[in-house]
CSV table of C-alpha atoms and ligand atoms in Angstrom, one decimal:
chain,number,residue,atom,x,y,z
A,1,MET,CA,0.0,0.0,0.0
A,2,VAL,CA,1.2,3.5,-0.8
A,3,ARG,CA,2.4,5.6,2.2
A,4,PHE,CA,2.4,9.4,2.1
A,5,LEU,CA,5.4,11.2,3.7
A,6,VAL,CA,4.7,14.9,4.2
A,7,VAL,CA,7.9,16.9,4.3
A,8,PRO,CA,7.1,20.6,4.9
A,9,GLN,CA,10.6,21.7,4.1
A,10,TRP,CA,10.9,25.3,2.8
A,11,GLN,CA,14.7,25.9,3.3
A,12,GLY,CA,15.5,24.9,-0.3
A,13,SER,CA,13.2,27.4,-1.9
A,14,PRO,CA,14.5,30.7,-3.5
A,15,ALA,CA,11.1,32.3,-3.0
A,16,ALA,CA,10.6,35.5,-0.8
A,17,ARG,CA,7.6,33.7,0.8
A,18,ALA,CA,9.1,30.3,1.1
A,19,MET,CA,7.2,29.5,4.3
A,20,LEU,CA,4.0,29.3,2.2
A,21,LEU,CA,5.3,25.8,1.2
A,22,VAL,CA,4.7,24.8,4.8
A,23,ASP,CA,1.0,25.8,4.5
A,24,GLY,CA,0.8,24.0,1.1
A,25,ALA,CA,2.1,20.8,2.7
A,26,SER,CA,-0.5,20.8,5.5
A,27,ALA,CA,-3.3,21.7,3.1
A,28,ILE,CA,-2.5,18.6,1.1
A,29,ALA,CA,-1.9,16.5,4.3
A,30,GLY,CA,-5.5,17.3,5.4
A,31,ASP,CA,-6.9,15.6,2.5
A,32,LEU,CA,-4.8,12.4,2.6
A,33,PRO,CA,-6.0,9.2,4.4
A,34,ARG,CA,-4.7,9.7,7.8
A,35,ALA,CA,-3.7,6.0,8.5
A,36,ALA,CA,-1.4,6.0,5.5
A,37,THR,CA,0.2,9.5,6.1
A,38,THR,CA,3.2,10.5,8.2
A,39,VAL,CA,4.0,14.1,8.7
A,40,LEU,CA,7.7,14.8,9.3
A,41,GLU,CA,8.7,17.3,12.0
A,42,VAL,CA,11.3,19.2,9.9
A,43,PRO,CA,13.3,22.1,11.4
A,44,VAL,CA,11.5,25.3,11.3
A,45,GLU,CA,14.5,27.5,11.5
A,46,ALA,CA,16.5,28.6,8.5
A,47,GLY,CA,19.8,26.9,9.2
A,48,GLU,CA,23.2,27.8,8.0
A,49,ALA,CA,25.2,27.5,4.7
A,50,LEU,CA,28.2,26.1,6.8
A,51,GLY,CA,30.7,27.7,4.4
A,52,THR,CA,29.1,26.2,1.3
A,53,GLY,CA,27.3,27.8,-1.7
A,54,VAL,CA,24.1,26.2,-0.7
A,55,ARG,CA,21.9,28.3,1.6
A,56,ARG,CA,20.3,26.9,4.7
A,57,LEU,CA,22.3,23.7,4.2
A,58,SER,CA,22.2,22.5,7.9
A,59,ALA,CA,18.4,22.5,7.9
A,60,LEU,CA,18.4,20.5,4.5
A,61,GLN,CA,20.6,17.9,6.0
A,62,ARG,CA,18.6,17.4,9.1
A,63,THR,CA,15.5,16.9,6.9
A,64,ARG,CA,17.4,14.5,4.8
A,65,GLU,CA,18.1,12.4,7.9
A,66,LEU,CA,14.5,12.4,8.8
A,67,VAL,CA,13.5,11.3,5.2
A,68,ARG,CA,16.0,8.5,5.5
A,69,GLU,CA,14.4,7.3,8.7
A,70,HIS,CA,10.9,7.2,7.3
A,71,LEU,CA,11.2,6.4,3.6
A,72,THR,CA,9.7,2.9,2.7
A,73,ALA,CA,9.2,1.3,-0.7
A,74,ASP,CA,6.1,2.8,-2.4
A,75,THR,CA,6.3,6.2,-0.7
A,76,VAL,CA,4.8,9.3,-2.1
A,77,LEU,CA,6.5,12.4,-0.8
A,78,ILE,CA,4.5,15.6,-0.4
A,79,GLY,CA,6.5,18.8,-0.2
A,80,GLY,CA,7.5,21.3,0.7
A,81,ASP,CA,10.1,22.6,-1.8
A,82,CYS,CA,11.1,20.4,-4.7
A,83,SER,CA,14.6,19.4,-3.4
A,84,ILE,CA,13.1,16.8,-1.1
A,85,THR,CA,13.3,14.5,-4.1
A,86,VAL,CA,17.1,14.3,-3.6
A,87,ALA,CA,16.7,13.1,-0.1
A,88,ALA,CA,14.1,10.5,-1.2
A,89,LEU,CA,16.4,9.2,-3.9
A,90,ASP,CA,19.4,9.0,-1.5
A,91,ALA,CA,17.3,6.8,0.9
A,92,LEU,CA,15.5,4.8,-1.7
A,93,PRO,CA,15.1,1.1,-0.7
A,94,GLY,CA,17.0,-1.0,-3.3
A,95,GLY,CA,19.1,2.0,-4.5
A,96,THR,CA,18.7,3.8,-7.8
A,97,ASP,CA,20.7,1.5,-10.1
A,98,ASP,CA,17.5,0.4,-11.9
A,99,VAL,CA,15.6,3.7,-11.5
A,100,ALA,CA,14.6,6.4,-14.1
A,101,VAL,CA,13.8,9.9,-12.8
A,102,VAL,CA,11.0,11.9,-14.4
A,103,TRP,CA,11.5,15.6,-13.6
A,104,CYS,CA,8.3,17.5,-14.1
A,105,ASP,CA,9.1,21.1,-13.4
A,106,ALA,CA,8.8,24.6,-15.0
A,107,HIS,CA,12.5,25.0,-13.9
A,108,ALA,CA,15.5,23.0,-14.9
A,109,ASP,CA,17.0,22.9,-11.4
A,110,LEU,CA,20.4,22.2,-12.9
A,111,HIS,CA,22.5,24.8,-11.1
A,112,THR,CA,25.6,24.1,-9.1
A,113,PRO,CA,26.5,26.4,-6.1
A,114,GLU,CA,28.9,28.2,-8.4
A,115,THR,CA,26.3,29.2,-11.1
A,116,SER,CA,23.2,29.4,-8.9
A,117,PRO,CA,21.6,33.0,-8.9
A,118,SER,CA,19.9,32.4,-5.6
A,119,GLY,CA,21.9,29.8,-3.6
A,120,ALA,CA,18.6,27.9,-3.2
A,121,PHE,CA,19.1,24.2,-3.3
A,122,SER,CA,15.7,23.6,-5.1
A,123,GLY,CA,17.4,25.2,-8.1
A,124,MET,CA,20.2,22.7,-7.9
A,125,ALA,CA,18.1,19.7,-7.2
A,126,LEU,CA,18.2,17.9,-10.5
A,127,ARG,CA,21.9,18.5,-10.8
A,128,ALA,CA,22.3,16.8,-7.4
A,129,VAL,CA,20.2,13.8,-8.6
A,130,LEU,CA,22.8,13.5,-11.3
A,131,GLY,CA,25.5,13.4,-8.7
A,132,GLU,CA,27.0,16.9,-9.2
A,133,GLY,CA,27.3,20.2,-7.2
A,134,GLU,CA,27.7,20.4,-3.4
A,135,GLU,CA,29.1,17.0,-2.4
A,136,GLN,CA,27.4,17.0,1.0
A,137,LEU,CA,24.0,16.9,-0.9
A,138,ALA,CA,24.6,15.4,-4.2
A,139,LEU,CA,23.6,11.7,-4.7
A,140,SER,CA,26.5,9.2,-4.8
A,141,PRO,CA,26.4,7.6,-7.2
A,142,GLY,CA,24.3,10.0,-9.2
A,143,VAL,CA,21.6,8.8,-11.6
A,144,PRO,CA,23.2,8.8,-15.0
A,145,ARG,CA,21.8,11.4,-17.4
A,146,GLU,CA,20.6,8.7,-19.7
A,147,ARG,CA,18.0,7.7,-17.1
A,148,VAL,CA,16.5,11.2,-16.6
A,149,VAL,CA,13.6,12.6,-18.5
A,150,THR,CA,12.5,16.2,-18.1
A,151,VAL,CA,8.8,17.3,-18.6
A,152,GLY,CA,7.5,20.8,-19.1
A,153,VAL,CA,10.8,22.7,-18.3
A,154,ARG,CA,10.4,26.1,-19.8
A,155,ASN,CA,12.2,28.6,-17.5
A,156,VAL,CA,15.9,28.0,-18.0
A,157,ASP,CA,19.0,30.1,-16.8
A,158,ASP,CA,21.8,30.5,-19.1
A,159,ALA,CA,24.1,28.2,-17.1
A,160,GLU,CA,21.4,25.4,-17.2
A,161,VAL,CA,21.1,25.4,-21.1
A,162,ASP,CA,24.0,22.9,-21.7
A,163,PRO,CA,23.2,20.5,-18.9
A,164,LEU,CA,19.6,20.5,-19.9
A,165,ALA,CA,20.3,19.8,-23.6
A,166,ALA,CA,22.2,16.6,-22.4
A,167,LEU,CA,19.0,15.2,-21.0
A,168,THR,CA,15.9,13.8,-22.9
A,169,GLY,CA,13.2,16.4,-22.6
A,170,LEU,CA,9.5,16.4,-23.2
A,171,SER,CA,7.9,19.8,-23.9
A,172,VAL,CA,4.4,20.7,-22.9
A,173,ALA,CA,3.2,20.0,-26.5
A,174,ASP,CA,4.8,16.6,-26.5
A,175,LEU,CA,2.4,15.5,-23.8
A,176,ASP,CA,-0.5,15.9,-26.3
A,177,ASP,CA,0.5,12.3,-27.1
A,178,PRO,CA,-0.5,10.4,-23.9
A,179,ASP,CA,2.2,7.7,-24.7
A,180,ALA,CA,5.2,10.0,-25.1
A,181,LEU,CA,6.3,9.9,-21.6
A,182,ALA,CA,5.9,6.2,-21.3
A,183,ALA,CA,8.0,5.7,-24.5
A,184,ALA,CA,10.7,8.1,-23.4
A,185,VAL,CA,11.1,6.3,-20.0
A,186,ARG,CA,11.0,2.8,-21.6
A,187,ALA,CA,13.9,3.9,-23.8
A,188,THR,CA,16.0,4.5,-20.7
A,189,GLY,CA,16.0,0.7,-20.0
A,190,ALA,CA,15.0,1.5,-16.3
A,191,ARG,CA,12.9,-1.0,-14.4
A,192,ARG,CA,11.4,1.4,-11.9
A,193,VAL,CA,10.7,5.1,-12.2
A,194,TRP,CA,10.6,7.9,-9.7
A,195,VAL,CA,8.2,10.7,-10.8
A,196,HIS,CA,9.0,14.2,-9.5
A,197,ILE,CA,6.3,16.8,-9.9
A,198,ASP,CA,6.9,20.5,-8.9
A,199,VAL,CA,3.3,21.9,-9.3
A,200,ASP,CA,4.8,24.9,-11.1
A,201,VAL,CA,5.0,22.5,-14.2
A,202,LEU,CA,1.2,23.1,-14.4
A,203,ASP,CA,-0.3,25.9,-16.5
A,204,PRO,CA,-1.0,28.9,-14.1
A,205,ALA,CA,-4.4,29.1,-15.6
A,206,ALA,CA,-5.2,25.8,-14.0
A,207,PHE,CA,-3.2,26.0,-10.9
A,208,ALA,CA,-2.5,29.3,-9.0
A,209,GLY,CA,-0.6,28.2,-5.8
A,210,VAL,CA,3.0,28.4,-6.8
A,211,SER,CA,5.9,30.8,-5.8
A,212,SER,CA,6.9,31.7,-9.2
A,213,ALA,CA,4.3,31.0,-12.0
A,214,VAL,CA,5.8,30.3,-15.4
A,215,PRO,CA,3.2,30.6,-18.3
A,216,PHE,CA,2.3,27.9,-20.9
A,217,GLY,CA,2.5,24.8,-18.7
A,218,VAL,CA,0.8,21.4,-18.8
A,219,SER,CA,-2.8,20.8,-17.9
A,220,PRO,CA,-3.5,18.7,-14.8
A,221,ALA,CA,-5.5,16.2,-17.2
A,222,ALA,CA,-2.6,15.8,-19.6
A,223,LEU,CA,0.0,15.2,-16.9
A,224,SER,CA,-2.1,12.7,-15.0
A,225,ALA,CA,-2.9,10.8,-18.3
A,226,ALA,CA,0.7,10.7,-19.1
A,227,ILE,CA,1.7,9.3,-15.7
A,228,ARG,CA,-1.1,6.7,-15.7
A,229,ARG,CA,0.1,5.5,-19.1
A,230,LEU,CA,3.7,5.4,-17.7
A,231,ARG,CA,2.7,3.3,-14.9
A,232,GLU,CA,1.1,0.7,-17.2
A,233,SER,CA,4.5,-0.1,-18.5
A,234,ILE,CA,7.0,0.6,-15.7
A,235,PRO,CA,6.3,0.4,-11.9
A,236,LEU,CA,6.8,3.4,-9.7
A,237,ALA,CA,9.7,3.4,-7.3
A,238,GLY,CA,7.9,6.4,-5.6
A,239,ALA,CA,6.9,9.9,-6.5
A,240,THR,CA,7.2,13.5,-5.2
A,241,ILE,CA,4.5,16.3,-5.4
A,242,ALA,CA,6.2,19.5,-4.4
A,243,GLY,CA,6.1,23.3,-4.7
A,244,PHE,CA,2.5,24.0,-3.5
A,245,ALA,CA,2.6,27.5,-2.1
A,246,PRO,CA,-1.0,28.8,-1.6
A,247,ARG,CA,-1.4,32.4,-0.7
A,248,SER,CA,-4.4,31.8,1.6
A,249,PRO,CA,-6.5,28.8,2.8
A,250,ALA,CA,-9.2,29.9,0.3
A,251,ASP,CA,-6.7,29.8,-2.5
A,252,ALA,CA,-5.6,26.4,-1.4
A,253,VAL,CA,-9.1,25.1,-1.8
A,254,ASP,CA,-9.1,26.3,-5.4
A,255,ASP,CA,-6.1,24.2,-6.3
A,256,LEU,CA,-7.0,21.0,-4.3
A,257,GLY,CA,-9.0,19.4,-7.2
A,258,ALA,CA,-5.9,19.5,-9.5
A,259,LEU,CA,-3.7,18.3,-6.7
A,260,LEU,CA,-5.8,15.4,-5.8
A,261,ARG,CA,-5.9,14.4,-9.5
A,262,LEU,CA,-2.1,14.2,-9.4
A,263,VAL,CA,-2.1,12.3,-6.1
A,264,GLY,CA,-4.5,9.9,-7.7
A,265,ALA,CA,-2.1,9.4,-10.7
A,266,VAL,CA,0.9,8.5,-8.5
A,267,ALA,CA,-0.8,6.8,-5.7
B,301,LIG,N1,11.8,24.0,-8.9
B,301,LIG,C1,11.9,25.4,-8.7
B,301,LIG,N2,11.0,26.1,-8.1
B,301,LIG,N3,13.1,26.0,-9.0
B,301,LIG,C2,13.3,27.3,-8.8
B,301,LIG,C3,14.7,27.6,-9.4
B,301,LIG,C4,14.9,29.2,-9.7
B,301,LIG,C5,16.2,29.6,-10.2
B,301,LIG,N4,16.5,29.0,-11.4
B,301,LIG,C6,17.2,29.5,-9.1
B,301,LIG,O1,18.0,28.6,-9.1
B,301,LIG,O2,17.2,30.2,-8.1
């Protein structure tokens, strides 16, 4: 049975109001089956960079330990900021040798501490999945780039252009074909797949509660259909739904339909 692990980490976010991610995590948690849900008590304080180029590194490390203690097979992680996926893959039962990673996100998240405009770890999260960047946080071994598929990335900083081009990427329009994602992941040869969803991959017209909205995203229906089709050919190793940052409880209610649709697709 699927377990939900709610990780209200905000310290990886570059947003001015990053703490809205904590509200987003609890709004989602309130709609999950209680018996299958664990809410982690992550640090509330900001933490320190400890001489690295990653802001709030100490808090991120503490949360990573907590994820390691609680992650089981078949876990759906609920964020929080999107860097919690790195913690999950680091602790994944069975390791990542047979795992493909599908990164659904408006942003490429391919910075290193040297290139990051913000010092926020969420902007470095996919790079850390590849095993690069700050070594205290990067996966070791990383997931080889041949086993990473990006979906809906459309806000790319200059330093991210080359590393993004080295990955297989599906555009928003590519998802018009509901089989495209399954085919791309099958081509990696992986036997399991981790699906990472930052909700900013969705179109802002369909989903408002994100810290930095990027126009021309995917529809909740197209993304859910692609994930369901994917799961018919490759089993999930787990999934992440991150980046929900509602401005108010009333706004959170507006987005819950789309969120539950995504939860239904991965759980
Ligand atoms: N998944 C996200 N919300 N990423 C935000 C990254 C924004 C920007 N590229 C940075 O590194 O600061």
